[in-house]
Amino acid sequence: MKKALTLLIATLLAMVTANAQTPAEVPTGPGTRFHIQSAMNFGKNQGGYWDVPGIFQPNMSISRGANIQVYDLDVHHDRYFTFYPSTVPGYYEIQVGLTNETRIDIQGAKGPTTPNGSNVQVWDRTNLTNQRFLLHHLGNGRFKIYDQNSGKALCLANRSSSNRSNVHIWDDHNGPWMEWYLIDVKTKKPFVPYSKTPDFFIKNKSFSYKSGGMVSRSEGKAKVKAIQGNAILMEVSGTNHNSDVPPGQPTETKFSHVIEIRYENGKYIYLPDIYNPGELSADGKTLSFSGDAYMEFVVEEPTVKPRPTTRPTKR
């Protein structure tokens, strides 16, 4: 009875942990394949990529039971991972390489009692819970990946991303050894799931502003005036510097006007015949438009006023 109660409590705790995560939507099917890289290496070097040991030729088969480790990136197909929807909403199966029925799998599959350190391995597709994974987006392309069977997170052994370091599961905690980037094989860029709402302008209200082209540039401030559906109205003001004016005319003029930016399918769009869709910086603080001209919004941090110092009362 005591053993059954312990198992029930563990199951409930695992369910609470899993349910606390917000499932991210990722592209599925062979049209989008990913490399998966540790956050410990992303932006620093070409190490920390998921790898199947022993694959050193393009068409080598991938053996069931092989552990997933990390290694420097190469061109072999064991570095390709493709997501497919599972039978449970919010969870995905992860196909390994250019195979059809090979999946990422958690060894043991004992539910919430699956021990820390259990291997992340390659196995034939079973449609069981230890082959279903939830991706929780932490922001700017960083993910935690949770196994449905145990509720634990995929993690680097010994907090190391050195070549041949094992990938296993562990109780959820914070650290880059538990965080992963999905690198699009074609574009070489990290996948960032888009929000349904224009969060850059919802979460931030005041910005420094720059724009320009061949003969002029503008600098000043910008603030959110209104958000109406997918339209963001921005009030921009500052100084325009124009180098293409007749002699004797002012080269600097003040401006203040309202511009409209559209948020469509996860992209910020302004005058698409001039600008490409806006790009967010990795830290989420800058939105840049480029093309025949440029425009940039940089989040202004609120000014912290120093606390007044009080002199001790004379006695």
Tab-separated table of C-alpha atoms in Angstrom:
chain	number	residue	atom	x	y	z
A	1	MET	CA	0.000	0.000	0.000
A	2	LYS	CA	2.790	2.380	0.967
A	3	LYS	CA	4.649	1.620	-2.292
A	4	ALA	CA	1.487	2.250	-4.351
A	5	LEU	CA	0.865	5.566	-2.550
A	6	THR	CA	4.458	6.655	-3.194
A	7	LEU	CA	4.073	5.829	-6.883
A	8	LEU	CA	0.793	7.771	-7.069
A	9	ILE	CA	2.354	10.851	-5.463
A	10	ALA	CA	5.328	10.661	-7.835
A	11	THR	CA	2.959	10.383	-10.797
A	12	LEU	CA	0.963	13.430	-9.694
A	13	LEU	CA	4.122	15.460	-9.137
A	14	ALA	CA	5.370	14.560	-12.598
A	15	MET	CA	2.044	15.567	-14.116
A	16	VAL	CA	2.118	18.920	-12.300
A	17	THR	CA	5.686	19.553	-13.499
A	18	ALA	CA	4.811	18.716	-17.106
A	19	ASN	CA	1.579	20.696	-17.063
A	20	ALA	CA	3.442	23.741	-15.726
A	21	GLN	CA	5.346	23.947	-19.011
A	22	THR	CA	3.933	25.796	-21.983
A	23	PRO	CA	4.132	23.668	-25.140
A	24	ALA	CA	5.810	25.420	-28.053
A	25	GLU	CA	4.751	24.804	-31.631
A	26	VAL	CA	7.566	23.711	-33.943
A	27	PRO	CA	7.588	22.967	-37.689
A	28	THR	CA	6.985	19.299	-38.437
A	29	GLY	CA	7.776	16.921	-41.265
A	30	PRO	CA	10.759	16.543	-43.622
A	31	GLY	CA	10.395	20.089	-44.962
A	32	THR	CA	12.191	21.390	-41.860
A	33	ARG	CA	15.030	19.453	-40.276
A	34	PHE	CA	17.049	20.692	-37.321
A	35	HIS	CA	20.422	20.328	-35.726
A	36	ILE	CA	20.066	20.463	-31.933
A	37	GLN	CA	22.801	22.363	-30.082
A	38	SER	CA	23.467	22.936	-26.398
A	39	ALA	CA	22.973	26.459	-25.074
A	40	MET	CA	26.439	26.081	-23.564
A	41	ASN	CA	27.897	26.283	-27.093
A	42	PHE	CA	25.391	28.324	-29.082
A	43	GLY	CA	26.940	31.497	-30.481
A	44	LYS	CA	30.396	30.460	-29.264
A	45	ASN	CA	31.561	27.484	-31.336
A	46	GLN	CA	30.461	24.477	-33.422
A	47	GLY	CA	30.355	22.073	-30.490
A	48	GLY	CA	27.524	20.674	-28.384
A	49	TYR	CA	25.421	19.202	-31.216
A	50	TRP	CA	23.333	16.054	-30.755
A	51	ASP	CA	25.151	13.146	-32.349
A	52	VAL	CA	24.843	9.374	-32.761
A	53	PRO	CA	28.242	7.760	-32.023
A	54	GLY	CA	29.952	5.872	-34.827
A	55	ILE	CA	28.292	7.550	-37.821
A	56	PHE	CA	31.194	8.714	-39.969
A	57	GLN	CA	29.906	8.080	-43.502
A	58	PRO	CA	26.905	9.696	-45.233
A	59	ASN	CA	24.677	6.621	-45.575
A	60	MET	CA	25.576	4.602	-42.487
A	61	SER	CA	22.608	3.032	-40.713
A	62	ILE	CA	21.640	4.204	-37.238
A	63	SER	CA	21.480	1.390	-34.705
A	64	ARG	CA	18.729	1.050	-32.129
A	65	GLY	CA	20.032	1.478	-28.589
A	66	ALA	CA	22.754	3.987	-29.490
A	67	ASN	CA	22.996	6.793	-26.931
A	68	ILE	CA	22.651	10.408	-27.961
A	69	GLN	CA	25.782	12.384	-27.143
A	70	VAL	CA	27.084	15.810	-28.176
A	71	TYR	CA	29.921	16.456	-30.589
A	72	ASP	CA	31.283	19.053	-33.004
A	73	LEU	CA	29.004	19.532	-36.000
A	74	ASP	CA	29.574	17.470	-39.155
A	75	VAL	CA	27.548	16.789	-42.306
A	76	HIS	CA	26.326	13.239	-41.644
A	77	HIS	CA	22.626	12.462	-41.392
A	78	ASP	CA	22.715	11.490	-37.701
A	79	ARG	CA	22.804	15.253	-37.032
A	80	TYR	CA	19.354	15.738	-38.599
A	81	PHE	CA	16.303	15.707	-36.327
A	82	THR	CA	12.732	16.002	-37.577
A	83	PHE	CA	9.677	16.642	-35.416
A	84	TYR	CA	6.338	14.892	-35.913
A	85	PRO	CA	3.119	15.457	-33.954
A	86	SER	CA	2.417	12.651	-31.508
A	87	THR	CA	-1.042	11.398	-30.611
A	88	VAL	CA	-0.986	13.743	-27.583
A	89	PRO	CA	-1.431	17.483	-28.320
A	90	GLY	CA	1.652	19.539	-27.418
A	91	TYR	CA	4.030	16.561	-27.592
A	92	TYR	CA	6.256	15.589	-30.508
A	93	GLU	CA	8.126	12.526	-31.686
A	94	ILE	CA	11.690	13.252	-32.808
A	95	GLN	CA	12.916	11.326	-35.837
A	96	VAL	CA	16.646	10.642	-36.072
A	97	GLY	CA	18.523	11.151	-39.350
A	98	LEU	CA	17.039	10.260	-42.722
A	99	THR	CA	15.314	7.185	-41.348
A	100	ASN	CA	11.562	6.584	-41.323
A	101	GLU	CA	10.861	4.743	-38.079
A	102	THR	CA	13.771	5.703	-35.792
A	103	ARG	CA	12.915	7.912	-32.806
A	104	ILE	CA	14.511	9.582	-29.805
A	105	ASP	CA	13.651	7.372	-26.838
A	106	ILE	CA	14.164	7.408	-23.046
A	107	GLN	CA	15.748	4.196	-21.841
A	108	GLY	CA	13.861	2.314	-19.144
A	109	ALA	CA	10.470	4.044	-19.394
A	110	LYS	CA	9.378	3.550	-15.778
A	111	GLY	CA	7.151	6.589	-15.666
A	112	PRO	CA	7.795	9.160	-12.905
A	113	THR	CA	10.154	6.691	-11.195
A	114	THR	CA	12.504	6.625	-14.197
A	115	PRO	CA	15.793	7.514	-12.487
A	116	ASN	CA	17.879	10.610	-13.087
A	117	GLY	CA	20.674	9.805	-15.529
A	118	SER	CA	18.584	7.491	-17.731
A	119	ASN	CA	19.947	7.619	-21.260
A	120	VAL	CA	18.444	9.448	-24.207
A	121	GLN	CA	18.824	6.878	-26.956
A	122	VAL	CA	17.773	5.838	-30.457
A	123	TRP	CA	15.017	3.236	-30.843
A	124	ASP	CA	12.385	1.997	-33.249
A	125	ARG	CA	9.132	3.974	-33.209
A	126	THR	CA	6.777	2.577	-30.537
A	127	ASN	CA	4.187	5.359	-30.055
A	128	LEU	CA	4.799	5.123	-26.290
A	129	THR	CA	5.147	8.002	-23.816
A	130	ASN	CA	8.944	7.716	-23.593
A	131	GLN	CA	9.100	8.805	-27.249
A	132	ARG	CA	6.973	11.921	-26.766
A	133	PHE	CA	8.554	15.260	-25.973
A	134	LEU	CA	7.286	18.694	-24.981
A	135	LEU	CA	9.336	21.742	-25.958
A	136	HIS	CA	9.094	24.726	-23.622
A	137	HIS	CA	10.400	27.965	-25.153
A	138	LEU	CA	12.443	30.075	-22.729
A	139	GLY	CA	12.834	32.966	-25.164
A	140	ASN	CA	15.069	33.923	-28.107
A	141	GLY	CA	15.252	30.340	-29.390
A	142	ARG	CA	16.256	28.563	-26.146
A	143	PHE	CA	14.231	25.480	-25.256
A	144	LYS	CA	13.878	22.950	-22.516
A	145	ILE	CA	12.782	19.520	-23.722
A	146	TYR	CA	10.647	17.305	-21.451
A	147	ASP	CA	9.945	13.596	-21.733
A	148	GLN	CA	6.247	12.777	-21.222
A	149	ASN	CA	6.928	9.422	-19.573
A	150	SER	CA	8.931	10.745	-16.632
A	151	GLY	CA	8.309	14.508	-16.748
A	152	LYS	CA	12.077	15.044	-16.546
A	153	ALA	CA	14.135	17.312	-18.785
A	154	LEU	CA	16.831	16.372	-21.290
A	155	CYS	CA	20.184	17.407	-19.892
A	156	LEU	CA	23.939	17.146	-20.448
A	157	ALA	CA	25.711	14.688	-18.152
A	158	ASN	CA	28.070	16.343	-15.649
A	159	ARG	CA	27.008	19.757	-17.005
A	160	SER	CA	29.606	19.294	-19.750
A	161	SER	CA	29.264	19.945	-23.484
A	162	SER	CA	32.658	18.481	-24.378
A	163	ASN	CA	32.782	16.006	-27.254
A	164	ARG	CA	31.227	12.629	-26.322
A	165	SER	CA	29.319	14.034	-23.328
A	166	ASN	CA	26.159	11.982	-22.824
A	167	VAL	CA	22.616	13.357	-23.088
A	168	HIS	CA	20.337	11.987	-20.361
A	169	ILE	CA	17.303	13.049	-18.292
A	170	TRP	CA	17.263	14.797	-14.928
A	171	ASP	CA	14.893	16.574	-12.568
A	172	ASP	CA	14.088	20.017	-13.914
A	173	HIS	CA	16.323	22.878	-12.790
A	174	ASN	CA	17.893	25.936	-14.394
A	175	GLY	CA	21.154	26.036	-16.279
A	176	PRO	CA	22.432	26.127	-19.878
A	177	TRP	CA	23.253	22.392	-19.684
A	178	MET	CA	19.467	21.834	-19.734
A	179	GLU	CA	18.768	24.219	-22.602
A	180	TRP	CA	18.843	23.612	-26.357
A	181	TYR	CA	18.649	25.480	-29.651
A	182	LEU	CA	16.970	24.099	-32.777
A	183	ILE	CA	19.177	25.141	-35.695
A	184	ASP	CA	17.440	25.014	-39.068
A	185	VAL	CA	19.569	22.812	-41.342
A	186	LYS	CA	18.868	25.010	-44.403
A	187	THR	CA	19.101	28.528	-42.985
A	188	LYS	CA	21.604	27.774	-40.185
A	189	LYS	CA	19.521	30.049	-37.939
A	190	PRO	CA	17.913	29.124	-34.613
A	191	PHE	CA	14.182	28.519	-34.714
A	192	VAL	CA	12.192	31.000	-32.638
A	193	PRO	CA	8.468	30.242	-32.285
A	194	TYR	CA	6.430	33.318	-32.921
A	195	SER	CA	3.848	34.659	-30.553
A	196	LYS	CA	0.261	35.236	-31.607
A	197	THR	CA	0.606	38.826	-30.371
A	198	PRO	CA	3.221	41.576	-31.014
A	199	ASP	CA	5.042	40.977	-27.737
A	200	PHE	CA	7.962	43.294	-28.568
A	201	PHE	CA	5.617	46.270	-28.445
A	202	ILE	CA	3.297	44.865	-25.773
A	203	LYS	CA	6.092	44.276	-23.256
A	204	ASN	CA	8.047	47.425	-24.149
A	205	LYS	CA	6.623	50.916	-24.551
A	206	SER	CA	9.520	53.376	-25.020
A	207	PHE	CA	12.361	53.153	-27.535
A	208	SER	CA	15.206	55.026	-29.116
A	209	TYR	CA	14.562	55.343	-32.845
A	210	LYS	CA	16.774	55.479	-35.947
A	211	SER	CA	15.983	55.402	-39.640
A	212	GLY	CA	17.635	56.409	-42.847
A	213	GLY	CA	18.481	55.909	-46.482
A	214	MET	CA	20.826	57.224	-49.150
A	215	VAL	CA	20.659	60.950	-48.328
A	216	SER	CA	19.028	61.291	-44.918
A	217	ARG	CA	18.912	59.824	-41.466
A	218	SER	CA	16.629	60.354	-38.493
A	219	GLU	CA	17.265	59.937	-34.792
A	220	GLY	CA	14.946	60.330	-31.872
A	221	LYS	CA	12.441	58.569	-29.652
A	222	ALA	CA	9.491	56.290	-30.240
A	223	LYS	CA	6.634	55.128	-28.080
A	224	VAL	CA	3.623	52.904	-28.513
A	225	LYS	CA	0.559	55.053	-29.187
A	226	ALA	CA	-1.926	52.197	-29.657
A	227	ILE	CA	-2.195	48.532	-30.610
A	228	GLN	CA	-5.295	47.802	-32.678
A	229	GLY	CA	-5.536	44.141	-33.580
A	230	ASN	CA	-2.412	43.369	-35.609
A	231	ALA	CA	-1.640	47.059	-36.209
A	232	ILE	CA	0.861	48.822	-33.950
A	233	LEU	CA	0.739	52.619	-34.067
A	234	MET	CA	4.086	54.158	-33.134
A	235	GLU	CA	4.607	57.850	-32.368
A	236	VAL	CA	8.124	58.791	-33.480
A	237	SER	CA	9.817	62.160	-32.994
A	238	GLY	CA	13.303	63.580	-33.246
A	239	THR	CA	15.649	65.207	-35.738
A	240	ASN	CA	16.033	64.466	-39.441
A	241	HIS	CA	19.483	65.022	-40.992
A	242	ASN	CA	19.306	65.608	-44.770
A	243	SER	CA	22.414	65.893	-46.937
A	244	ASP	CA	20.502	66.441	-50.205
A	245	VAL	CA	19.145	69.990	-49.818
A	246	PRO	CA	19.705	73.224	-51.780
A	247	PRO	CA	22.379	75.592	-50.448
A	248	GLY	CA	21.130	77.772	-47.628
A	249	GLN	CA	18.371	75.373	-46.619
A	250	PRO	CA	18.399	73.737	-43.159
A	251	THR	CA	19.982	70.287	-43.092
A	252	GLU	CA	18.378	69.436	-39.771
A	253	THR	CA	14.637	69.506	-39.181
A	254	LYS	CA	12.474	68.344	-36.309
A	255	PHE	CA	9.792	65.746	-36.965
A	256	SER	CA	6.948	64.083	-35.111
A	257	HIS	CA	4.484	61.700	-36.702
A	258	VAL	CA	2.732	58.355	-36.305
A	259	ILE	CA	3.724	55.260	-38.288
A	260	GLU	CA	1.970	51.910	-38.519
A	261	ILE	CA	3.661	48.516	-38.233
A	262	ARG	CA	1.749	45.312	-38.975
A	263	TYR	CA	2.209	42.019	-37.141
A	264	GLU	CA	1.447	39.170	-39.560
A	265	ASN	CA	2.249	35.457	-39.075
A	266	GLY	CA	4.824	36.242	-36.433
A	267	LYS	CA	6.571	38.950	-38.456
A	268	TYR	CA	6.746	42.714	-37.995
A	269	ILE	CA	6.119	44.403	-41.361
A	270	TYR	CA	6.426	48.071	-42.382
A	271	LEU	CA	6.284	49.208	-46.009
A	272	PRO	CA	7.353	45.824	-47.412
A	273	ASP	CA	8.321	47.439	-50.754
A	274	ILE	CA	11.119	49.273	-48.864
A	275	TYR	CA	11.882	47.130	-45.820
A	276	ASN	CA	12.270	43.423	-45.243
A	277	PRO	CA	10.327	42.026	-42.255
A	278	GLY	CA	11.829	43.177	-38.971
A	279	GLU	CA	14.415	41.056	-37.180
A	280	LEU	CA	14.668	40.795	-33.400
A	281	SER	CA	18.095	40.717	-31.778
A	282	ALA	CA	19.093	37.688	-29.720
A	283	ASP	CA	18.489	39.585	-26.467
A	284	GLY	CA	15.042	40.729	-27.633
A	285	LYS	CA	15.897	44.406	-27.145
A	286	THR	CA	16.245	45.583	-30.765
A	287	LEU	CA	13.869	45.353	-33.726
A	288	SER	CA	15.625	46.165	-37.012
A	289	PHE	CA	14.219	46.661	-40.501
A	290	SER	CA	16.544	46.610	-43.508
A	291	GLY	CA	16.317	46.808	-47.286
A	292	ASP	CA	16.580	49.904	-49.490
A	293	ALA	CA	16.592	51.841	-46.197
A	294	TYR	CA	16.807	50.969	-42.505
A	295	MET	CA	14.772	51.520	-39.364
A	296	GLU	CA	15.559	50.456	-35.803
A	297	PHE	CA	13.797	50.445	-32.444
A	298	VAL	CA	15.893	49.838	-29.313
A	299	VAL	CA	14.177	49.280	-25.982
A	300	GLU	CA	14.876	52.044	-23.485
A	301	GLU	CA	15.239	50.757	-19.967
A	302	PRO	CA	13.343	52.722	-17.326
A	303	THR	CA	15.472	55.205	-15.453
A	304	VAL	CA	15.997	54.284	-11.829
A	305	LYS	CA	16.016	57.387	-9.688
A	306	PRO	CA	18.589	57.306	-6.897
A	307	ARG	CA	17.163	57.284	-3.429
A	308	PRO	CA	17.750	60.535	-1.571
A	309	THR	CA	20.251	60.218	1.204
A	310	THR	CA	19.154	61.439	4.618
A	311	ARG	CA	21.530	63.031	7.019
A	312	PRO	CA	21.485	61.813	10.571
A	313	THR	CA	19.633	64.102	12.937
A	314	LYS	CA	21.950	66.070	15.214
A	315	ARG	CA	21.405	65.518	18.848
